PDB file of C-alpha atoms in Angstrom:
ATOM      1  CA  LEU J   1     -16.942   0.426  -8.057  1.00 72.00           C
ATOM      2  CA  LEU J   2     -14.141  -1.901  -6.947  1.00 86.00           C
ATOM      3  CA  TYR J   3     -14.420  -0.627  -3.386  1.00 89.00           C
ATOM      4  CA  ASN J   4     -18.159  -1.366  -3.328  1.00 89.00           C
ATOM      5  CA  LEU J   5     -17.676  -4.832  -4.827  1.00 87.00           C
ATOM      6  CA  VAL J   6     -15.049  -5.737  -2.239  1.00 90.00           C
ATOM      7  CA  MET J   7     -17.187  -4.440   0.617  1.00 90.00           C
ATOM      8  CA  GLU J   8     -20.248  -6.327  -0.614  1.00 91.00           C
ATOM      9  CA  SER J   9     -18.298  -9.531  -1.186  1.00 88.00           C
ATOM     10  CA  ALA J  10     -16.703  -9.340   2.262  1.00 87.00           C
ATOM     11  CA  ALA J  11     -20.127  -8.915   3.844  1.00 87.00           C
ATOM     12  CA  ASP J  12     -21.858 -11.675   1.852  1.00 86.00           C
ATOM     13  CA  GLU J  13     -19.067 -14.246   1.793  1.00 84.00           C
ATOM     14  CA  PRO J  14     -16.125 -13.449   4.101  1.00 80.00           C
ATOM     15  CA  GLY J  15     -12.771 -14.575   2.768  1.00 74.00           C
ATOM     16  CA  SER J  16     -13.876 -14.637  -0.856  1.00 74.00           C
ATOM     17  CA  SER J  17     -13.164 -11.058  -1.865  1.00 81.00           C
ATOM     18  CA  VAL J  18     -10.066  -9.992  -3.750  1.00 87.00           C
ATOM     19  CA  PRO J  19      -7.987  -7.569  -1.662  1.00 93.00           C
ATOM     20  CA  ILE J  20      -7.339  -3.890  -2.233  1.00 94.00           C
ATOM     21  CA  TRP J  21      -3.997  -2.257  -1.503  1.00 96.00           C
ATOM     22  CA  ALA J  22      -4.125   1.521  -1.888  1.00 96.00           C
ATOM     23  CA  THR J  23      -1.037   3.753  -1.869  1.00 96.00           C
ATOM     24  CA  CYS J  24      -0.757   7.533  -1.382  1.00 96.00           C
ATOM     25  CA  LEU J  25      -3.561   8.955  -3.565  1.00 94.00           C
ATOM     26  CA  GLY J  26      -5.246   5.573  -3.131  1.00 95.00           C
ATOM     27  CA  HIS J  27      -5.152   6.018   0.649  1.00 97.00           C
ATOM     28  CA  GLN J  28      -6.749   9.426   0.198  1.00 96.00           C
ATOM     29  CA  ALA J  29      -9.328   8.158  -2.299  1.00 95.00           C
ATOM     30  CA  VAL J  30     -10.428   5.270  -0.078  1.00 96.00           C
ATOM     31  CA  SER J  31     -10.797   7.730   2.800  1.00 97.00           C
ATOM     32  CA  ASP J  32     -12.979   9.990   0.630  1.00 96.00           C
ATOM     33  CA  ILE J  33     -15.113   7.023  -0.449  1.00 95.00           C
ATOM     34  CA  ALA J  34     -15.474   5.764   3.120  1.00 96.00           C
ATOM     35  CA  ALA J  35     -16.619   9.229   4.151  1.00 96.00           C
ATOM     36  CA  GLY J  36     -19.439   9.033   1.630  1.00 94.00           C
ATOM     37  CA  GLY J  37     -17.730  10.841  -1.214  1.00 93.00           C
ATOM     38  CA  VAL J  38     -16.907  13.880   0.891  1.00 90.00           C
ATOM     39  CA  ASP J  39     -13.476  15.490   0.497  1.00 94.00           C
ATOM     40  CA  VAL J  40     -11.676  14.708   3.745  1.00 96.00           C
ATOM     41  CA  LEU J  41      -8.224  15.964   2.731  1.00 96.00           C
ATOM     42  CA  ASP J  42      -6.240  18.617   4.572  1.00 95.00           C
ATOM     43  CA  ASP J  43      -2.915  20.237   3.696  1.00 95.00           C
ATOM     44  CA  PHE J  44       0.085  18.217   4.886  1.00 93.00           C
ATOM     45  CA  ASP J  45       3.458  19.166   3.469  1.00 90.00           C
ATOM     46  CA  SER J  46       5.224  15.820   3.548  1.00 95.00           C
ATOM     47  CA  TYR J  47       6.926  15.724   0.175  1.00 94.00           C
ATOM     48  CA  GLY J  48      10.358  14.157  -0.157  1.00 94.00           C
ATOM     49  CA  ILE J  49      10.850  12.768   3.339  1.00 95.00           C
ATOM     50  CA  GLU J  50      11.519   9.308   4.756  1.00 96.00           C
ATOM     51  CA  LEU J  51       9.784   8.512   8.049  1.00 98.00           C
ATOM     52  CA  SER J  52       9.496   5.712  10.569  1.00 98.00           C
ATOM     53  CA  LEU J  53       5.962   4.575  11.353  1.00 98.00           C
ATOM     54  CA  GLU J  54       4.364   5.602  14.636  1.00 98.00           C
ATOM     55  CA  LEU J  55       2.122   2.644  15.398  1.00 98.00           C
ATOM     56  CA  THR J  56      -1.211   3.002  17.155  1.00 98.00           C
ATOM     57  CA  ASP J  57      -2.341   0.684  19.964  1.00 98.00           C
ATOM     58  CA  ALA J  58      -4.789  -0.909  17.524  1.00 98.00           C
ATOM     59  CA  SER J  59      -1.951  -2.036  15.255  1.00 98.00           C
ATOM     60  CA  SER J  60      -1.028  -4.842  17.667  1.00 97.00           C
ATOM     61  CA  GLU J  61      -4.292  -6.610  16.828  1.00 97.00           C
ATOM     62  CA  SER J  62      -4.406  -5.728  13.121  1.00 98.00           C
ATOM     63  CA  LYS J  63      -4.217  -8.180  10.252  1.00 97.00           C
ATOM     64  CA  LEU J  64      -1.203  -6.437   8.752  1.00 98.00           C
ATOM     65  CA  PHE J  65       1.006  -6.129  11.800  1.00 98.00           C
ATOM     66  CA  THR J  66       0.137  -9.444  13.427  1.00 98.00           C
ATOM     67  CA  ALA J  67       1.187 -11.166  10.188  1.00 98.00           C
ATOM     68  CA  MET J  68       4.377  -9.103   9.948  1.00 98.00           C
ATOM     69  CA  PRO J  69       7.632 -10.646  11.244  1.00 98.00           C
ATOM     70  CA  ASP J  70       9.109  -8.857  14.246  1.00 98.00           C
ATOM     71  CA  ASP J  71      12.268  -7.800  12.399  1.00 97.00           C
ATOM     72  CA  ILE J  72      10.259  -6.162   9.598  1.00 98.00           C
ATOM     73  CA  LYS J  73       8.080  -4.338  12.098  1.00 98.00           C
ATOM     74  CA  GLU J  74      11.155  -3.181  14.001  1.00 98.00           C
ATOM     75  CA  SER J  75      12.643  -1.806  10.790  1.00 98.00           C
ATOM     76  CA  LEU J  76       9.507   0.173   9.975  1.00 98.00           C
ATOM     77  CA  VAL J  77       9.190   1.720  13.436  1.00 98.00           C
ATOM     78  CA  SER J  78      12.853   2.366  14.229  1.00 98.00           C
ATOM     79  CA  SER J  79      14.305   3.432  10.860  1.00 97.00           C
ATOM     80  CA  ASN J  80      13.253   6.195   8.472  1.00 97.00           C
ATOM     81  CA  LEU J  81      12.251   3.914   5.607  1.00 97.00           C
ATOM     82  CA  THR J  82       8.776   4.942   4.438  1.00 98.00           C
ATOM     83  CA  THR J  83       8.871   7.328   1.486  1.00 96.00           C
ATOM     84  CA  ASN J  84       6.418  10.226   1.563  1.00 96.00           C
ATOM     85  CA  TRP J  85       5.573  12.270  -1.537  1.00 94.00           C
ATOM     86  CA  HIS J  86       2.343  14.006  -0.617  1.00 95.00           C
ATOM     87  CA  HIS J  87       1.014  17.483   0.025  1.00 95.00           C
ATOM     88  CA  TYR J  88      -2.376  16.348   1.323  1.00 96.00           C
ATOM     89  CA  GLY J  89      -3.579  13.817   3.855  1.00 97.00           C
ATOM     90  CA  ILE J  90      -6.162  12.940   6.477  1.00 98.00           C
ATOM     91  CA  SER J  91      -6.017  14.336  10.000  1.00 98.00           C
ATOM     92  CA  LEU J  92      -6.698  12.164  13.033  1.00 98.00           C
ATOM     93  CA  GLU J  93      -9.833  14.140  13.841  1.00 98.00           C
ATOM     94  CA  THR J  94     -11.218  13.710  10.334  1.00 98.00           C
ATOM     95  CA  PHE J  95     -10.374  10.012  10.344  1.00 98.00           C
ATOM     96  CA  GLU J  96     -12.252   9.419  13.593  1.00 98.00           C
ATOM     97  CA  ALA J  97     -15.265  11.443  12.480  1.00 98.00           C
ATOM     98  CA  SER J  98     -15.607  10.365   8.853  1.00 97.00           C
ATOM     99  CA  VAL J  99     -13.534   7.260   8.026  1.00 98.00           C
ATOM    100  CA  ALA J 100     -13.537   5.089  11.151  1.00 98.00           C
ATOM    101  CA  PRO J 101     -17.359   4.761  11.192  1.00 97.00           C
ATOM    102  CA  GLU J 102     -17.106   2.840   7.884  1.00 96.00           C
ATOM    103  CA  GLY J 103     -15.098   0.136   9.665  1.00 97.00           C
ATOM    104  CA  PHE J 104     -11.524   1.309   9.202  1.00 98.00           C
ATOM    105  CA  THR J 105      -8.864   1.025  11.894  1.00 98.00           C
ATOM    106  CA  LEU J 106      -5.937   3.421  12.067  1.00 98.00           C
ATOM    107  CA  LEU J 107      -2.657   1.485  12.345  1.00 98.00           C
ATOM    108  CA  SER J 108      -0.028   4.213  12.126  1.00 98.00           C
ATOM    109  CA  THR J 109       0.453   7.957  12.013  1.00 98.00           C
ATOM    110  CA  ASN J 110       3.230  10.328  11.044  1.00 98.00           C
ATOM    111  CA  VAL J 111       4.132  13.976  11.444  1.00 98.00           C
ATOM    112  CA  GLY J 112       4.760  16.088   8.357  1.00 96.00           C
ATOM    113  CA  LEU J 113       7.145  18.967   7.742  1.00 95.00           C
ATOM    114  CA  GLN J 114       4.651  21.434   9.230  1.00 94.00           C
ATOM    115  CA  GLY J 115       4.436  19.469  12.471  1.00 96.00           C
ATOM    116  CA  LYS J 116       0.928  18.212  11.706  1.00 97.00           C
ATOM    117  CA  THR J 117      -0.035  14.586  12.332  1.00 98.00           C
ATOM    118  CA  PHE J 118      -1.574  12.607   9.481  1.00 98.00           C
ATOM    119  CA  THR J 119      -2.902   9.073   9.078  1.00 98.00           C
ATOM    120  CA  SER J 120      -0.318   6.859   7.376  1.00 98.00           C
ATOM    121  CA  THR J 121      -1.630   3.266   7.508  1.00 98.00           C
ATOM    122  CA  MET J 122      -5.136   1.860   7.921  1.00 98.00           C
ATOM    123  CA  GLU J 123      -7.070  -1.318   7.231  1.00 98.00           C
ATOM    124  CA  HIS J 124     -10.695  -2.356   7.202  1.00 97.00           C
ATOM    125  CA  ALA J 125     -11.918  -4.520  10.056  1.00 96.00           C
ATOM    126  CA  THR J 126     -13.693  -7.116   7.906  1.00 94.00           C
ATOM    127  CA  ALA J 127     -12.894  -6.390   4.251  1.00 95.00           C
ATOM    128  CA  PRO J 128      -9.380  -7.048   2.850  1.00 95.00           C
ATOM    129  CA  ILE J 129      -8.548  -3.380   2.322  1.00 96.00           C
ATOM    130  CA  THR J 130      -5.191  -1.960   3.377  1.00 97.00           C
ATOM    131  CA  THR J 131      -4.107   1.595   2.613  1.00 97.00           C
ATOM    132  CA  VAL J 132      -0.880   3.516   3.150  1.00 98.00           C
ATOM    133  CA  GLN J 133      -0.075   7.185   2.663  1.00 98.00           C
ATOM    134  CA  TRP J 134       3.575   6.274   2.003  1.00 98.00           C
ATOM    135  CA  HIS J 135       5.173   4.522  -0.996  1.00 97.00           C
ATOM    136  CA  PRO J 136       6.400   0.943  -0.368  1.00 97.00           C
ATOM    137  CA  GLU J 137       7.370   0.566  -4.036  1.00 96.00           C
ATOM    138  CA  ALA J 138       9.857   3.434  -3.930  1.00 95.00           C
ATOM    139  CA  ASN J 139      12.542   1.614  -1.940  1.00 95.00           C
ATOM    140  CA  LEU J 140      12.536  -1.227  -4.446  1.00 95.00           C
ATOM    141  CA  PHE J 141      12.054   0.516  -7.756  1.00 94.00           C
ATOM    142  CA  ASP J 142      12.552   4.281  -7.645  1.00 91.00           C
ATOM    143  CA  TYR J 143      16.082   5.299  -8.568  1.00 90.00           C
ATOM    144  CA  SER J 144      15.322   8.711 -10.030  1.00 84.00           C
ATOM    145  CA  PRO J 145      18.192  11.173  -9.368  1.00 80.00           C
ATOM    146  CA  SER J 146      15.626  13.739  -8.272  1.00 74.00           C
ATOM    147  CA  ASP J 147      14.377  11.407  -5.519  1.00 73.00           C
ATOM    148  CA  ASP J 148      17.687  10.655  -3.815  1.00 82.00           C
ATOM    149  CA  VAL J 149      15.965  10.742  -0.407  1.00 90.00           C
ATOM    150  CA  VAL J 150      14.693   7.186  -0.979  1.00 95.00           C
ATOM    151  CA  VAL J 151      16.491   4.496   1.053  1.00 95.00           C
ATOM    152  CA  HIS J 152      17.531   1.466  -0.996  1.00 95.00           C
ATOM    153  CA  ASP J 153      19.489  -0.574   1.523  1.00 96.00           C
ATOM    154  CA  THR J 154      18.840  -4.216   2.402  1.00 96.00           C
ATOM    155  CA  GLU J 155      16.697  -3.339   5.408  1.00 97.00           C
ATOM    156  CA  ALA J 156      14.358  -1.113   3.383  1.00 97.00           C
ATOM    157  CA  ALA J 157      14.147  -3.466   0.417  1.00 97.00           C
ATOM    158  CA  GLY J 158      13.419  -6.431   2.675  1.00 97.00           C
ATOM    159  CA  ALA J 159      10.638  -4.627   4.513  1.00 98.00           C
ATOM    160  CA  MET J 160       8.910  -3.442   1.349  1.00 97.00           C
ATOM    161  CA  ALA J 161       9.285  -6.813  -0.366  1.00 97.00           C
ATOM    162  CA  TRP J 162       7.529  -8.422   2.589  1.00 98.00           C
ATOM    163  CA  LEU J 163       4.594  -6.028   2.152  1.00 98.00           C
ATOM    164  CA  ALA J 164       4.288  -7.090  -1.483  1.00 97.00           C
ATOM    165  CA  ARG J 165       4.245 -10.752  -0.436  1.00 97.00           C
ATOM    166  CA  TYR J 166       1.596  -9.964   2.179  1.00 97.00           C
ATOM    167  CA  PHE J 167      -0.709  -8.515  -0.466  1.00 96.00           C
ATOM    168  CA  VAL J 168      -0.115 -11.460  -2.799  1.00 94.00           C
ATOM    169  CA  SER J 169      -0.867 -13.890   0.032  1.00 94.00           C
ATOM    170  CA  GLN J 170      -4.184 -12.129   0.636  1.00 92.00           C
ATOM    171  CA  ALA J 171      -5.064 -12.508  -3.040  1.00 90.00           C
ATOM    172  CA  ARG J 172      -4.084 -16.187  -3.134  1.00 90.00           C
ATOM    173  CA  ALA J 173      -6.100 -16.940  -0.005  1.00 87.00           C
ATOM    174  CA  THR J 174      -9.331 -16.068  -1.812  1.00 83.00           C
ATOM    175  CA  GLY J 175      -8.947 -18.935  -4.269  1.00 76.00           C
ATOM    176  CA  VAL J 176      -9.951 -16.569  -7.065  1.00 70.00           C
ATOM    177  CA  ARG J 177      -8.001 -17.241 -10.240  1.00 68.00           C
ATOM    178  CA  GLY J 178      -7.965 -15.204 -13.409  1.00 65.00           C
ATOM    179  CA  GLN J 179      -9.028 -16.824 -16.667  1.00 60.00           C
ATOM    180  CA  ARG J 180      -7.301 -16.586 -20.024  1.00 56.00           C
ATOM    181  CA  PRO J 181      -8.105 -18.124 -23.391  1.00 55.00           C
ATOM    182  CA  ALA J 182      -6.885 -21.702 -23.683  1.00 57.00           C
ATOM    183  CA  GLU J 183      -5.046 -20.864 -26.888  1.00 56.00           C
ATOM    184  CA  TYR J 184      -3.043 -18.074 -25.240  1.00 50.00           C
ATOM    185  CA  ARG J 185       0.437 -19.000 -24.067  1.00 57.00           C
ATOM    186  CA  VAL J 186       2.688 -16.254 -22.700  1.00 52.00           C
ATOM    187  CA  GLU J 187       5.763 -17.961 -24.130  1.00 57.00           C
ATOM    188  CA  ASP J 188       4.325 -17.447 -27.606  1.00 60.00           C
ATOM    189  CA  HIS J 189       4.583 -13.682 -27.132  1.00 52.00           C
ATOM    190  CA  PRO J 190       8.258 -12.878 -26.512  1.00 55.00           C
ATOM    191  CA  VAL J 191       9.393  -9.292 -26.123  1.00 49.00           C
ATOM    192  CA  ALA J 192      12.135  -8.104 -28.469  1.00 49.00           C
ATOM    193  CA  LYS J 193      14.908  -5.937 -27.079  1.00 45.00           C
ATOM    194  CA  ALA J 194      15.235  -2.898 -29.337  1.00 51.00           C
ATOM    195  CA  GLY J 195      18.247  -2.923 -31.620  1.00 52.00           C
ATOM    196  CA  THR J 196      19.157  -6.562 -30.979  1.00 51.00           C
ATOM    197  CA  ASP J 197      18.090 -10.055 -31.942  1.00 50.00           C
ATOM    198  CA  TYR J 198      17.581 -10.886 -28.264  1.00 41.00           C
ATOM    199  CA  LYS J 199      14.088 -11.835 -27.136  1.00 38.00           C
ATOM    200  CA  TYR J 200      12.726 -12.672 -23.701  1.00 38.00           C
ATOM    201  CA  THR J 201       9.426 -13.674 -22.175  1.00 38.00           C
ATOM    202  CA  ILE J 202       7.740 -11.983 -19.217  1.00 39.00           C
ATOM    203  CA  PHE J 203       5.871 -14.321 -16.865  1.00 36.00           C
TER     204      PHE J 203
END
């Protein structure tokens, strides 16, 4: 439903649609939807590995990578920073046959543990839809002992934080603002820290 609304809004009134950012299963789901609801997934054993992005020629004219500072782009293509936790993905052949006709451009690829190439970043040509097979949030927030492959250094954190700001800037550019009841004030709903008298407010 959200995908259809964004596509329709982008067609009727360009620049007015809220953006979609889809990660991992989201990347796969958007690909399935773009293919008309057909399952386009293949087996790609790429669980628990950090990879550098292999950019396509089309990435140089994309919305994502033309907005990206050169140092962030260099980090993503020269260092193994993108976290991959997937067993399925979309092959290049399937992308070209079933996803690209819907208006998507492939921006990067990667090679999994089996030596098979999968699509790793794509965006729509006219609608504000960006999808990644990798996990930008992991470098900033995932500190699980079982996922010690994740890179948490300054370079990785800076690159992934920029991606978050990029998505937020897309949302702000639409001018769409959420509404809340006039009587609701977030500061009136503090969160209590268990076992203490300390309270804080989340904005």
